[in-house]
Amino acid sequence: MDVFRIEGPVRLSGEVSVKGAKNACLPIMAAAILGGGKSSLAPVPNLSDISVFSQLLEQLGCKVSRSPDGLLSVDSTVIDNQVGEYEIVRTMRASICILGPLLARCGRAEVSMPGGCAIGDRPINIHLRGLRELGAQIQLKNGYIIAEAPNGLVGKDIFLGGPFGSTVLGTANVLMAATLAKGRTTIESAACEPEIVNLADCLNTMGAKISGIGSPRLSIEGVKQLHPAEFQIIPDRIEAGTFMVAAAITQGELRLRHCRLDHLMAVVDRLRDIGVTVEPTTNGCVIAGNGPVKPADVTTQPYPGFPTDLQAQFMALLALAEGNSIIVEKIFPDRFMHVAELNRMAADLRKEGPAVVVAGVKKLIAAPVMASDLRASAALVLAGLAAEGTTTVNRVYHIDRGYEKIEQRLNPLGAKITRESV
Ligand code: EPZ
């Protein structure tokens, strides 16, 4: 198992390119099931989540290959197995997004119920409600979802909202299934995340008829079949936001390339509010920390609100603010595993229900800490960059799920991170 040893404090400066969005790649790889031939995606980051999803598609009968330059191909000519095995699904809950396309293409899908994870319970009731609305018979058996539609799916007006607002992968599943349903489907309270926009655009290049893309109301005219296509993946806004916080927390200056500021308006708003400079450039931006940040209130919401996937990273930054901040987590109320670990680094954080009171401190102190999930581990790395001393982050495999070779990209900017196997 790998650990990171992180020397701090450092000040980052230089230029970094943002990779393709992991959370766009995964549903778009699933969409390739609908193409019935060889589709390709680029740029695809070299991440363990992508490798796991590739294995899952190969288990279904697809042929998956990737070139060194980040192009990934999925040939779904043959689908001779409609079962998403527990062994794979339990390691990555995003596997659930094969359910919709498999059901639409094969009339049957059997996918293991995804487990919970460190950020809290991860129900899929809205996914199943939407697919039932399209006419699927769904039963749960021995921990597996068995979905059947032997006579195909039929379009319907569907409400996909839940107690926490829209669902990203729930929208992806129902959207992909609706592309081959008979007649028209409308999805009310659809997710508006840029990754869903990317998916919908890719489906349209495959011959789907989707309108309202980017809005909470999607309209889909079912078609008989889709064809393979080539997909352009959007930049990873969460990775970009993580680098923005890295510049701010180290009071450095970073130039981000291949980054869409229009996907990060809520984050840029909060950064500017706390005194961080954000200057747009032709294909990205320059971020400059100007000394200790001011406190702020941050509430996570569905897009275009502040993304829950940047909550932990922002908490590490506000832990060093000159005053008290309040962070409210409205998407995953239990997504606070990083609080105890940051407090081990002398942060002063107090959980109050779905909120955390962040009392700014003058400095963080290095300590051995434990990564618990992808974004919490990113927050601990950022804290280690600013903390005095050598921070050890354990269970680095969490961060490798969503950030490609993060230490090899931060060290040229001034970080001092070594990866050790223990
Ligand atoms: C996606 O997960 C992302 N994962 C998550 O990123 C991200 O945190 C999340 O969206 C929210 O933006 C991928 O895209 C692979 P949801 P998803 O369904 O789709 C509740 C990362 O770090 N809900 O939008 O699983 C749910 O419990 C990961 O890259 C139901 O109640 O999230 C949550 O409270 C972590 N019933 C809220 O909705 C359902 O059927 C939003 O979840 C589905 C969801």
Coordinates of N, CA, C and O in Angstrom, one line a residue, residues 161-275:
G161 N -36.4 14.0 -9.4 CA -35.9 14.8 -8.3 C -35.9 13.9 -7.0 O -36.7 12.9 -7.0
G162 N -35.1 14.2 -6.1 CA -35.1 13.5 -4.8 C -34.9 14.4 -3.6 O -34.8 15.7 -3.9
P163 N -34.7 13.9 -2.4 CA -34.6 14.8 -1.3 C -33.3 15.7 -1.3 O -33.3 16.8 -0.7
F164 N -32.4 15.3 -2.2 CA -31.1 16.1 -2.3 C -31.0 16.8 -3.6 O -30.0 17.2 -4.1
G165 N -32.2 16.9 -4.3 CA -32.2 17.5 -5.6 C -32.0 16.5 -6.7 O -32.5 15.3 -6.6
S166 N -31.3 16.8 -7.8 CA -31.2 15.9 -8.9 C -30.1 14.8 -8.6 O -29.4 14.9 -7.6
T167 N -30.1 13.8 -9.5 CA -29.1 12.8 -9.3 C -28.3 12.7 -10.6 O -28.9 12.6 -11.7
V168 N -27.0 12.8 -10.5 CA -26.1 12.8 -11.7 C -26.2 11.4 -12.5 O -26.6 11.4 -13.6
L169 N -25.8 10.3 -11.8 CA -25.8 9.1 -12.5 C -27.2 8.5 -12.7 O -27.5 7.7 -13.6
G170 N -28.1 9.0 -11.9 CA -29.5 8.6 -12.1 C -30.0 9.2 -13.4 O -30.7 8.5 -14.2
T171 N -29.7 10.5 -13.7 CA -30.0 11.1 -14.9 C -29.4 10.4 -16.1 O -30.0 10.1 -17.1
A172 N -28.1 10.0 -15.9 CA -27.3 9.3 -17.0 C -28.0 8.0 -17.3 O -28.3 7.7 -18.5
N173 N -28.4 7.2 -16.3 CA -29.0 5.9 -16.6 C -30.3 6.1 -17.3 O -30.6 5.4 -18.3
V174 N -31.2 6.9 -16.8 CA -32.5 7.1 -17.5 C -32.4 7.7 -18.8 O -33.1 7.3 -19.8
L175 N -31.5 8.7 -19.0 CA -31.3 9.3 -20.3 C -30.8 8.3 -21.3 O -31.4 8.2 -22.4
M176 N -29.8 7.5 -21.0 CA -29.3 6.5 -21.9 C -30.4 5.5 -22.3 O -30.6 5.2 -23.5
A177 N -31.2 5.1 -21.3 CA -32.3 4.1 -21.6 C -33.3 4.7 -22.5 O -33.8 4.1 -23.5
A178 N -33.6 6.0 -22.3 CA -34.7 6.7 -23.0 C -34.3 6.9 -24.5 O -35.2 7.0 -25.4
T179 N -33.1 6.9 -24.9 CA -32.7 7.1 -26.3 C -33.2 6.0 -27.2 O -33.5 6.3 -28.4
L180 N -33.5 4.8 -26.6 CA -34.0 3.7 -27.5 C -35.4 3.3 -27.1 O -35.9 2.3 -27.6
A181 N -36.1 4.2 -26.3 CA -37.5 3.8 -25.9 C -38.4 4.3 -27.0 O -38.0 5.1 -27.8
K182 N -39.6 3.6 -27.1 CA -40.5 4.0 -28.1 C -41.2 5.3 -27.7 O -41.7 5.5 -26.6
G183 N -41.1 6.3 -28.6 CA -41.8 7.6 -28.3 C -41.0 8.5 -27.5 O -39.8 8.4 -27.4
R184 N -41.7 9.5 -27.0 CA -41.0 10.7 -26.3 C -40.9 10.5 -24.8 O -41.8 10.0 -24.2
T185 N -39.7 10.8 -24.3 CA -39.5 10.9 -22.8 C -39.1 12.3 -22.4 O -38.4 12.9 -23.1
T186 N -39.7 12.8 -21.3 CA -39.2 14.0 -20.7 C -38.7 13.7 -19.3 O -39.3 12.9 -18.6
I187 N -37.5 14.2 -19.0 CA -37.0 14.0 -17.7 C -37.0 15.3 -17.0 O -36.3 16.3 -17.4
E188 N -37.9 15.5 -16.0 CA -38.0 16.7 -15.2 C -37.0 16.6 -13.9 O -36.9 15.5 -13.4
S189 N -36.4 17.7 -13.6 CA -35.4 17.7 -12.5 C -34.2 16.8 -12.9 O -33.6 16.1 -12.1
A190 N -33.8 16.9 -14.1 CA -32.6 16.2 -14.6 C -31.3 16.9 -14.0 O -31.4 18.2 -13.8
A191 N -30.2 16.2 -13.9 CA -29.0 16.9 -13.4 C -28.5 17.7 -14.6 O -28.6 17.4 -15.8
C192 N -27.9 18.9 -14.2 CA -27.4 19.8 -15.2 C -25.9 19.9 -15.2 O -25.2 20.7 -15.9
E193 N -25.2 18.9 -14.5 CA -23.8 18.9 -14.5 C -23.1 18.9 -15.9 O -23.7 18.3 -16.8
P194 N -22.0 19.6 -16.1 CA -21.3 19.5 -17.4 C -21.0 18.1 -17.9 O -21.0 17.9 -19.1
E195 N -20.9 17.2 -17.0 CA -20.6 15.8 -17.4 C -21.9 15.2 -18.0 O -21.8 14.3 -18.9
I196 N -23.0 15.6 -17.6 CA -24.3 15.1 -18.2 C -24.5 15.8 -19.5 O -24.9 15.2 -20.5
V197 N -24.1 17.1 -19.6 CA -24.1 17.8 -20.9 C -23.2 17.0 -21.9 O -23.6 16.7 -23.1
N198 N -22.0 16.7 -21.5 CA -21.1 16.0 -22.3 C -21.7 14.6 -22.8 O -21.6 14.3 -24.0
L199 N -22.3 13.9 -21.8 CA -22.9 12.6 -22.2 C -24.0 12.8 -23.2 O -24.1 12.1 -24.2
A200 N -24.9 13.8 -23.0 CA -26.0 14.0 -23.9 C -25.5 14.4 -25.3 O -26.0 13.9 -26.3
D201 N -24.5 15.2 -25.3 CA -23.9 15.6 -26.6 C -23.3 14.4 -27.3 O -23.5 14.2 -28.6
C202 N -22.7 13.5 -26.6 CA -22.1 12.3 -27.2 C -23.2 11.4 -27.7 O -23.2 10.9 -28.8
L203 N -24.3 11.3 -26.9 CA -25.4 10.4 -27.4 C -26.0 11.0 -28.7 O -26.4 10.2 -29.6
N204 N -26.1 12.3 -28.8 CA -26.6 12.9 -30.0 C -25.7 12.6 -31.2 O -26.2 12.4 -32.3
T205 N -24.4 12.6 -30.9 CA -23.5 12.3 -32.1 C -23.7 10.8 -32.5 O -23.3 10.4 -33.6
M206 N -24.3 10.0 -31.6 CA -24.5 8.6 -31.9 C -25.9 8.4 -32.6 O -26.2 7.3 -32.9
G207 N -26.6 9.5 -32.7 CA -27.9 9.4 -33.4 C -29.1 9.6 -32.5 O -30.2 9.4 -33.0
A208 N -28.8 9.9 -31.2 CA -30.0 10.1 -30.3 C -30.6 11.5 -30.6 O -30.0 12.3 -31.3
K209 N -31.8 11.7 -30.1 CA -32.5 12.9 -30.4 C -32.9 13.5 -29.0 O -34.0 13.3 -28.5
I210 N -31.9 14.2 -28.4 CA -32.1 14.8 -27.1 C -32.1 16.3 -27.2 O -31.2 16.9 -27.9
S211 N -33.1 17.0 -26.5 CA -33.1 18.4 -26.5 C -33.2 18.9 -25.0 O -33.5 18.1 -24.1
G212 N -33.0 20.2 -24.8 CA -33.0 20.7 -23.4 C -31.7 20.4 -22.7 O -31.6 20.5 -21.5
I213 N -30.6 20.1 -23.5 CA -29.4 19.7 -22.8 C -28.8 20.8 -22.0 O -28.8 22.0 -22.4
G214 N -28.5 20.5 -20.8 CA -27.9 21.6 -19.8 C -29.0 22.2 -19.0 O -28.8 22.9 -18.0
S215 N -30.3 21.8 -19.3 CA -31.4 22.4 -18.5 C -32.0 21.3 -17.6 O -31.7 20.1 -17.8
P216 N -32.8 21.6 -16.6 CA -33.3 20.6 -15.7 C -34.4 19.8 -16.4 O -34.9 18.8 -15.8
R217 N -34.8 20.2 -17.7 CA -35.8 19.4 -18.4 C -35.3 18.8 -19.7 O -35.0 19.6 -20.6
L218 N -35.1 17.6 -19.8 CA -34.5 16.9 -21.0 C -35.7 16.3 -21.7 O -36.6 15.7 -21.1
S219 N -35.6 16.4 -23.1 CA -36.7 15.8 -23.9 C -36.0 14.8 -24.9 O -35.0 15.2 -25.5
I220 N -36.4 13.6 -24.9 CA -35.7 12.6 -25.7 C -36.8 11.9 -26.7 O -37.8 11.4 -26.2
E221 N -36.5 12.0 -28.0 CA -37.4 11.3 -29.0 C -36.7 9.9 -29.2 O -35.5 9.9 -29.6
G222 N -37.3 8.8 -28.8 CA -36.7 7.5 -29.0 C -36.4 7.2 -30.5 O -37.1 7.6 -31.3
V223 N -35.2 6.5 -30.7 CA -34.9 6.1 -32.1 C -34.7 4.6 -32.0 O -34.6 3.9 -31.0
K224 N -34.6 4.0 -33.2 CA -34.5 2.5 -33.3 C -33.1 2.0 -32.9 O -33.0 1.0 -32.2
Q225 N -32.1 2.7 -33.3 CA -30.8 2.3 -32.8 C -29.8 3.5 -32.9 O -30.0 4.5 -33.6
L226 N -28.7 3.3 -32.2 CA -27.6 4.3 -32.3 C -26.4 3.7 -33.0 O -26.3 2.5 -33.2
H227 N -25.5 4.6 -33.4 CA -24.3 4.1 -34.0 C -23.0 4.6 -33.3 O -23.1 5.5 -32.5
P228 N -21.9 3.9 -33.5 CA -20.7 4.3 -32.7 C -20.3 5.7 -33.1 O -20.7 6.3 -34.1
A229 N -19.5 6.4 -32.3 CA -19.0 7.7 -32.6 C -17.7 8.0 -31.9 O -17.2 7.2 -31.1
E230 N -17.2 9.2 -32.2 CA -15.9 9.6 -31.5 C -16.4 10.7 -30.5 O -17.1 11.6 -30.9
F231 N -15.9 10.6 -29.3 CA -16.3 11.6 -28.3 C -15.2 12.4 -27.8 O -14.1 11.9 -27.5
Q232 N -15.4 13.7 -27.6 CA -14.5 14.7 -27.0 C -14.9 14.8 -25.6 O -16.0 15.2 -25.3
I233 N -13.9 14.5 -24.6 CA -14.2 14.6 -23.2 C -13.9 16.0 -22.7 O -12.9 16.6 -23.0
I234 N -14.8 16.5 -21.9 CA -14.5 17.9 -21.3 C -13.4 17.8 -20.2 O -13.1 16.8 -19.7
P235 N -12.8 19.0 -19.9 CA -11.8 19.0 -18.9 C -12.4 18.7 -17.5 O -13.6 19.0 -17.3
D236 N -11.6 18.2 -16.6 CA -12.1 17.8 -15.3 C -12.2 19.0 -14.4 O -11.2 19.4 -13.9
R237 N -13.4 19.5 -14.2 CA -13.6 20.7 -13.4 C -13.2 20.5 -11.9 O -12.8 21.4 -11.2
I238 N -13.3 19.3 -11.4 CA -13.0 19.0 -10.0 C -11.5 19.0 -9.9 O -10.9 19.5 -8.9
E239 N -10.8 18.4 -10.8 CA -9.3 18.4 -10.8 C -8.9 19.9 -10.9 O -8.0 20.3 -10.1
A240 N -9.5 20.6 -11.8 CA -9.1 22.1 -12.0 C -9.3 22.8 -10.7 O -8.5 23.6 -10.2
G241 N -10.5 22.6 -10.0 CA -10.8 23.3 -8.8 C -9.8 22.9 -7.7 O -9.4 23.7 -6.8
T242 N -9.3 21.6 -7.7 CA -8.3 21.1 -6.7 C -7.0 21.9 -6.9 O -6.4 22.3 -5.9
F243 N -6.6 22.1 -8.2 CA -5.4 22.8 -8.4 C -5.5 24.3 -8.0 O -4.6 24.9 -7.6
M244 N -6.7 24.8 -8.2 CA -7.0 26.2 -7.8 C -6.8 26.4 -6.3 O -6.1 27.3 -5.8
V245 N -7.3 25.4 -5.6 CA -7.1 25.5 -4.1 C -5.6 25.3 -3.7 O -5.1 25.9 -2.8
A246 N -4.9 24.4 -4.5 CA -3.5 24.2 -4.3 C -2.7 25.5 -4.4 O -1.9 25.9 -3.6
A247 N -3.1 26.3 -5.4 CA -2.4 27.7 -5.6 C -2.7 28.6 -4.4 O -1.9 29.2 -3.8
A248 N -4.0 28.6 -4.0 CA -4.5 29.5 -2.9 C -3.9 29.1 -1.6 O -3.4 29.9 -0.8
I249 N -3.9 27.8 -1.2 CA -3.5 27.4 0.1 C -2.0 27.5 0.3 O -1.5 27.6 1.4
T250 N -1.2 27.5 -0.8 CA 0.2 27.7 -0.7 C 0.6 29.1 -1.0 O 1.8 29.4 -1.0
Q251 N -0.4 30.0 -1.2 CA -0.1 31.4 -1.5 C 0.8 31.5 -2.7 O 1.7 32.4 -2.7
G252 N 0.6 30.6 -3.7 CA 1.4 30.6 -4.9 C 0.6 31.1 -6.1 O -0.4 31.8 -5.9
E253 N 1.2 30.8 -7.3 CA 0.5 31.2 -8.5 C 0.6 30.1 -9.5 O 1.7 29.6 -9.8
L254 N -0.6 29.6 -10.0 CA -0.6 28.6 -11.0 C -1.3 29.0 -12.3 O -2.4 29.7 -12.2
R255 N -0.8 28.6 -13.4 CA -1.5 28.8 -14.7 C -2.1 27.4 -15.1 O -1.4 26.4 -15.2
L256 N -3.4 27.4 -15.2 CA -4.1 26.1 -15.5 C -4.4 26.1 -17.0 O -5.0 27.1 -17.5
R257 N -4.0 25.0 -17.7 CA -4.4 24.9 -19.1 C -5.4 23.9 -19.3 O -5.5 22.9 -18.5
H258 N -6.2 24.0 -20.4 CA -7.3 23.0 -20.7 C -8.3 22.9 -19.5 O -8.5 21.9 -18.9
C259 N -8.8 24.2 -19.1 CA -9.7 24.2 -18.0 C -10.9 25.1 -18.4 O -10.7 26.2 -19.1
R260 N -12.1 24.7 -18.1 CA -13.3 25.5 -18.5 C -13.8 26.3 -17.3 O -14.5 25.8 -16.4
L261 N -13.5 27.6 -17.3 CA -13.9 28.4 -16.1 C -15.4 28.5 -16.1 O -16.0 28.6 -15.0
D262 N -16.1 28.4 -17.2 CA -17.6 28.4 -17.2 C -18.2 27.2 -16.5 O -19.3 27.3 -16.1
H263 N -17.4 26.2 -16.3 CA -17.9 25.0 -15.5 C -17.6 25.2 -14.0 O -18.0 24.3 -13.2
L264 N -17.0 26.3 -13.6 CA -16.5 26.5 -12.2 C -16.9 27.9 -11.7 O -16.3 28.4 -10.8
M265 N -18.0 28.4 -12.2 CA -18.4 29.8 -11.7 C -18.7 29.9 -10.2 O -18.3 30.8 -9.6
A266 N -19.3 28.9 -9.6 CA -19.6 28.9 -8.2 C -18.3 28.9 -7.4 O -18.1 29.6 -6.4
V267 N -17.3 28.1 -7.9 CA -16.0 28.0 -7.2 C -15.2 29.3 -7.3 O -14.7 29.8 -6.4
V268 N -15.2 29.8 -8.5 CA -14.5 31.1 -8.8 C -15.1 32.2 -7.9 O -14.4 33.0 -7.3
D269 N -16.4 32.2 -7.8 CA -17.1 33.2 -6.9 C -16.6 33.1 -5.5 O -16.3 34.2 -4.9
R270 N -16.5 31.9 -5.0 CA -16.0 31.8 -3.6 C -14.6 32.1 -3.5 O -14.2 32.8 -2.5
L271 N -13.8 31.8 -4.5 CA -12.3 32.1 -4.4 C -12.1 33.6 -4.4 O -11.3 34.1 -3.6
R272 N -12.8 34.3 -5.3 CA -12.7 35.7 -5.3 C -13.2 36.4 -4.1 O -12.6 37.3 -3.5
D273 N -14.2 35.8 -3.5 CA -14.8 36.3 -2.3 C -13.8 36.3 -1.1 O -13.9 37.1 -0.2
I274 N -12.9 35.3 -1.1 CA -12.0 35.2 0.0 C -10.6 35.8 -0.3 O -9.7 35.6 0.4
G275 N -10.5 36.5 -1.5 CA -9.3 37.2 -1.8 C -8.3 36.6 -2.7 O -7.2 37.0 -2.9

